[in-house]
Amino acid sequence: MVLNSPWECLFLVGAEWLICAATRYIGRKARRRVTLNANRDVWRFGAVLTAAATRFLSFVTCRIGGCVFGARDPPSYRSLLWRYLLSSNQASTSQVVLAVEHGGTNPKVDVIDGGGASRLPSGPMPLDLPQFERTREGIASPTKLPAATIEALREQVAPLLSEHRPSALGYSFAGPVTADGIVKSAPNIWGPQVRSVPYARMLRDALGMPVAMGNDMWAAANDIMAHGLAAGLPDVRTFCVITVSSGVGSKVVLDGRVHLGVSGVAGEIGHMPILLPTEAIPGHRCGCGAPSCVEAGASGNANAYRARYYAKAFREEHRYTRSRELMEQVAAIGLNPGPHLSRNIMEINALICDAARRGDQFALDVVSSTLRPLARAVACVEAEFNVRNYYFIGGFALALGEGLLLPVLRQHLAEMTGSTYEDLANLGRVYRVEEQTWGLRGVAAAAHSLLSPQ
Ligand SMILES: [Zn+2]
């Protein structure tokens, strides 16, 4: 159950207060009767009974509150509740911010209010920003690309600025970004020569408004901090958000702050070099070129490559007799570079996830092998930060679903860790939010927090 409005919160508080007040009143009456009629044991019994009832009802309302908010510790629901009320009040603000998602493909912009809703009638608007691959013939020096990007952005958002008058800018960028808004590198967007660009300051000077900036996982972390409680997540102050999609990305949030480190790459498990040789997929490497990154073995793409590799390598295995048809289907789908690659990867993963849910042994083994390095990375994050809450987003995590992803991860964690991490037995949730939504909503939440710092 999820609370949808502050009124439901107020109703919960009111109900608890009324119940407690009523039982206290009855208790006082009963005690007075005991004083007046000292010999009437029945009134003494009544006083004890109402005192017990008060405690019981208070416990029940706390328990209900705990369930409503998914809090593990029922009495803590009050603090969660007030935090939710405060965030709802912020959400009702009429201020809007500009939200930009600048990834390798399809950059877009939106105007978003304090509640996370778009103010543009047809949703996010595509942006046409200069990019290294497309413009290298036209631009003499790639180092001019950041300034050219800002110029193009300013031109394209000018109508939005005059119509909606946003108070701040939230900007997510596909690359490591420091806490000061310095883009350390952006090989896919500005080419390998461009490094350490003070991009947030350049944006602020060009658009004349405060700027909150980070990478895509920073945006996801901000989205969870702002909207995760309403989506039923138990803790939005200290957690790790992990995307399992074409790659693996993550960010750690400690006491309400995204932990970025010196150059913005802290908490990124995708490139932890902890893939074992037995988990590597022949011919498949991480996008960064390293052979033993978690991403090379635990991403959605890795799952498809692994499924195809296993389907061919273990074709004659006796234990997969019942999986022959599935293995032939998977082996027949090509994974050569080309325009159909991402569609084919999704097709293989859909086949594997469906079959795993039906209990197919081959599909379960593929998924288990993919999630093992991810579980090891989670154990490393837990050893470093002890955040306890892990929220999974991204296409492959959603395709697996909580029913498949979490039990397999927990099983691996139980095998590879001792009693030190017993909390990991209920480690995570799959954060079900439209993949297109959280990026822009997250940067908007960060921009709004600039306007009303807590
Ligand atoms: Zn890597």
JSON list of N, CA and C in Angstrom, two decimals, residues 85-111:
[
{"chain": "A", "resi": 85, "resn": "LEU", "atom": "N", "xyz": [5.29, 14.29, 4.35]},
{"chain": "A", "resi": 85, "resn": "LEU", "atom": "CA", "xyz": [4.44, 15.48, 4.33]},
{"chain": "A", "resi": 85, "resn": "LEU", "atom": "C", "xyz": [5.21, 16.70, 3.84]},
{"chain": "A", "resi": 86, "resn": "LEU", "atom": "N", "xyz": [6.46, 16.83, 4.36]},
{"chain": "A", "resi": 86, "resn": "LEU", "atom": "CA", "xyz": [7.28, 17.98, 3.97]},
{"chain": "A", "resi": 86, "resn": "LEU", "atom": "C", "xyz": [7.57, 17.94, 2.48]},
{"chain": "A", "resi": 87, "resn": "SER", "atom": "N", "xyz": [7.92, 16.73, 1.97]},
{"chain": "A", "resi": 87, "resn": "SER", "atom": "CA", "xyz": [8.24, 16.65, 0.54]},
{"chain": "A", "resi": 87, "resn": "SER", "atom": "C", "xyz": [7.00, 16.91, -0.29]},
{"chain": "A", "resi": 88, "resn": "SER", "atom": "N", "xyz": [5.81, 16.52, 0.22]},
{"chain": "A", "resi": 88, "resn": "SER", "atom": "CA", "xyz": [4.58, 16.78, -0.52]},
{"chain": "A", "resi": 88, "resn": "SER", "atom": "C", "xyz": [4.29, 18.27, -0.57]},
{"chain": "A", "resi": 89, "resn": "ASN", "atom": "N", "xyz": [4.62, 18.97, 0.55]},
{"chain": "A", "resi": 89, "resn": "ASN", "atom": "CA", "xyz": [4.40, 20.40, 0.54]},
{"chain": "A", "resi": 89, "resn": "ASN", "atom": "C", "xyz": [5.32, 21.08, -0.47]},
{"chain": "A", "resi": 90, "resn": "GLN", "atom": "N", "xyz": [6.57, 20.57, -0.53]},
{"chain": "A", "resi": 90, "resn": "GLN", "atom": "CA", "xyz": [7.48, 21.13, -1.52]},
{"chain": "A", "resi": 90, "resn": "GLN", "atom": "C", "xyz": [6.95, 20.89, -2.92]},
{"chain": "A", "resi": 91, "resn": "ALA", "atom": "N", "xyz": [6.31, 19.68, -3.08]},
{"chain": "A", "resi": 91, "resn": "ALA", "atom": "CA", "xyz": [5.84, 19.31, -4.40]},
{"chain": "A", "resi": 91, "resn": "ALA", "atom": "C", "xyz": [4.75, 20.25, -4.90]},
{"chain": "A", "resi": 92, "resn": "SER", "atom": "N", "xyz": [4.05, 20.90, -3.96]},
{"chain": "A", "resi": 92, "resn": "SER", "atom": "CA", "xyz": [2.95, 21.73, -4.39]},
{"chain": "A", "resi": 92, "resn": "SER", "atom": "C", "xyz": [3.42, 23.12, -4.84]},
{"chain": "A", "resi": 93, "resn": "THR", "atom": "N", "xyz": [4.74, 23.36, -4.73]},
{"chain": "A", "resi": 93, "resn": "THR", "atom": "CA", "xyz": [5.23, 24.67, -5.13]},
{"chain": "A", "resi": 93, "resn": "THR", "atom": "C", "xyz": [4.96, 24.93, -6.60]},
{"chain": "A", "resi": 94, "resn": "SER", "atom": "N", "xyz": [4.74, 26.19, -6.94]},
{"chain": "A", "resi": 94, "resn": "SER", "atom": "CA", "xyz": [4.43, 26.51, -8.33]},
{"chain": "A", "resi": 94, "resn": "SER", "atom": "C", "xyz": [5.69, 26.72, -9.16]},
{"chain": "A", "resi": 95, "resn": "GLN", "atom": "N", "xyz": [6.86, 26.70, -8.49]},
{"chain": "A", "resi": 95, "resn": "GLN", "atom": "CA", "xyz": [8.10, 26.91, -9.24]},
{"chain": "A", "resi": 95, "resn": "GLN", "atom": "C", "xyz": [8.36, 25.73, -10.18]},
{"chain": "A", "resi": 96, "resn": "VAL", "atom": "N", "xyz": [8.91, 26.04, -11.33]},
{"chain": "A", "resi": 96, "resn": "VAL", "atom": "CA", "xyz": [9.29, 24.97, -12.26]},
{"chain": "A", "resi": 96, "resn": "VAL", "atom": "C", "xyz": [10.78, 25.08, -12.56]},
{"chain": "A", "resi": 97, "resn": "VAL", "atom": "N", "xyz": [11.36, 23.96, -12.98]},
{"chain": "A", "resi": 97, "resn": "VAL", "atom": "CA", "xyz": [12.78, 23.96, -13.35]},
{"chain": "A", "resi": 97, "resn": "VAL", "atom": "C", "xyz": [12.92, 23.35, -14.75]},
{"chain": "A", "resi": 98, "resn": "LEU", "atom": "N", "xyz": [14.06, 23.66, -15.35]},
{"chain": "A", "resi": 98, "resn": "LEU", "atom": "CA", "xyz": [14.39, 23.08, -16.65]},
{"chain": "A", "resi": 98, "resn": "LEU", "atom": "C", "xyz": [15.20, 21.81, -16.37]},
{"chain": "A", "resi": 99, "resn": "ALA", "atom": "N", "xyz": [14.82, 20.71, -17.01]},
{"chain": "A", "resi": 99, "resn": "ALA", "atom": "CA", "xyz": [15.54, 19.45, -16.80]},
{"chain": "A", "resi": 99, "resn": "ALA", "atom": "C", "xyz": [16.09, 18.97, -18.14]},
{"chain": "A", "resi": 100, "resn": "VAL", "atom": "N", "xyz": [17.40, 18.72, -18.18]},
{"chain": "A", "resi": 100, "resn": "VAL", "atom": "CA", "xyz": [18.03, 18.28, -19.43]},
{"chain": "A", "resi": 100, "resn": "VAL", "atom": "C", "xyz": [18.70, 16.93, -19.21]},
{"chain": "A", "resi": 101, "resn": "GLU", "atom": "N", "xyz": [18.44, 16.00, -20.12]},
{"chain": "A", "resi": 101, "resn": "GLU", "atom": "CA", "xyz": [19.11, 14.70, -20.08]},
{"chain": "A", "resi": 101, "resn": "GLU", "atom": "C", "xyz": [20.01, 14.63, -21.31]},
{"chain": "A", "resi": 102, "resn": "HIS", "atom": "N", "xyz": [21.32, 14.65, -21.08]},
{"chain": "A", "resi": 102, "resn": "HIS", "atom": "CA", "xyz": [22.27, 14.70, -22.19]},
{"chain": "A", "resi": 102, "resn": "HIS", "atom": "C", "xyz": [23.06, 13.40, -22.23]},
{"chain": "A", "resi": 103, "resn": "GLY", "atom": "N", "xyz": [22.45, 12.39, -22.85]},
{"chain": "A", "resi": 103, "resn": "GLY", "atom": "CA", "xyz": [23.12, 11.11, -22.98]},
{"chain": "A", "resi": 103, "resn": "GLY", "atom": "C", "xyz": [23.79, 11.01, -24.34]},
{"chain": "A", "resi": 104, "resn": "GLY", "atom": "N", "xyz": [24.35, 9.85, -24.62]},
{"chain": "A", "resi": 104, "resn": "GLY", "atom": "CA", "xyz": [25.02, 9.65, -25.90]},
{"chain": "A", "resi": 104, "resn": "GLY", "atom": "C", "xyz": [24.04, 9.72, -27.06]},
{"chain": "A", "resi": 105, "resn": "THR", "atom": "N", "xyz": [22.79, 9.28, -26.81]},
{"chain": "A", "resi": 105, "resn": "THR", "atom": "CA", "xyz": [21.78, 9.35, -27.87]},
{"chain": "A", "resi": 105, "resn": "THR", "atom": "C", "xyz": [20.55, 10.07, -27.33]},
{"chain": "A", "resi": 106, "resn": "ASN", "atom": "N", "xyz": [19.82, 10.69, -28.21]},
{"chain": "A", "resi": 106, "resn": "ASN", "atom": "CA", "xyz": [18.53, 11.34, -27.90]},
{"chain": "A", "resi": 106, "resn": "ASN", "atom": "C", "xyz": [18.55, 12.27, -26.68]},
{"chain": "A", "resi": 107, "resn": "PRO", "atom": "N", "xyz": [19.35, 13.34, -26.68]},
{"chain": "A", "resi": 107, "resn": "PRO", "atom": "CA", "xyz": [19.24, 14.30, -25.58]},
{"chain": "A", "resi": 107, "resn": "PRO", "atom": "C", "xyz": [17.87, 14.96, -25.60]},
{"chain": "A", "resi": 108, "resn": "LYS", "atom": "N", "xyz": [17.36, 15.29, -24.41]},
{"chain": "A", "resi": 108, "resn": "LYS", "atom": "CA", "xyz": [16.03, 15.89, -24.35]},
{"chain": "A", "resi": 108, "resn": "LYS", "atom": "C", "xyz": [15.90, 16.86, -23.19]},
{"chain": "A", "resi": 109, "resn": "VAL", "atom": "N", "xyz": [14.87, 17.69, -23.25]},
{"chain": "A", "resi": 109, "resn": "VAL", "atom": "CA", "xyz": [14.64, 18.70, -22.23]},
{"chain": "A", "resi": 109, "resn": "VAL", "atom": "C", "xyz": [13.17, 18.67, -21.82]},
{"chain": "A", "resi": 110, "resn": "ASP", "atom": "N", "xyz": [12.92, 19.05, -20.57]},
{"chain": "A", "resi": 110, "resn": "ASP", "atom": "CA", "xyz": [11.55, 19.10, -20.08]},
{"chain": "A", "resi": 110, "resn": "ASP", "atom": "C", "xyz": [11.45, 20.25, -19.08]},
{"chain": "A", "resi": 111, "resn": "VAL", "atom": "N", "xyz": [10.23, 20.70, -18.84]},
{"chain": "A", "resi": 111, "resn": "VAL", "atom": "CA", "xyz": [9.97, 21.69, -17.79]},
{"chain": "A", "resi": 111, "resn": "VAL", "atom": "C", "xyz": [9.16, 20.96, -16.73]}
]
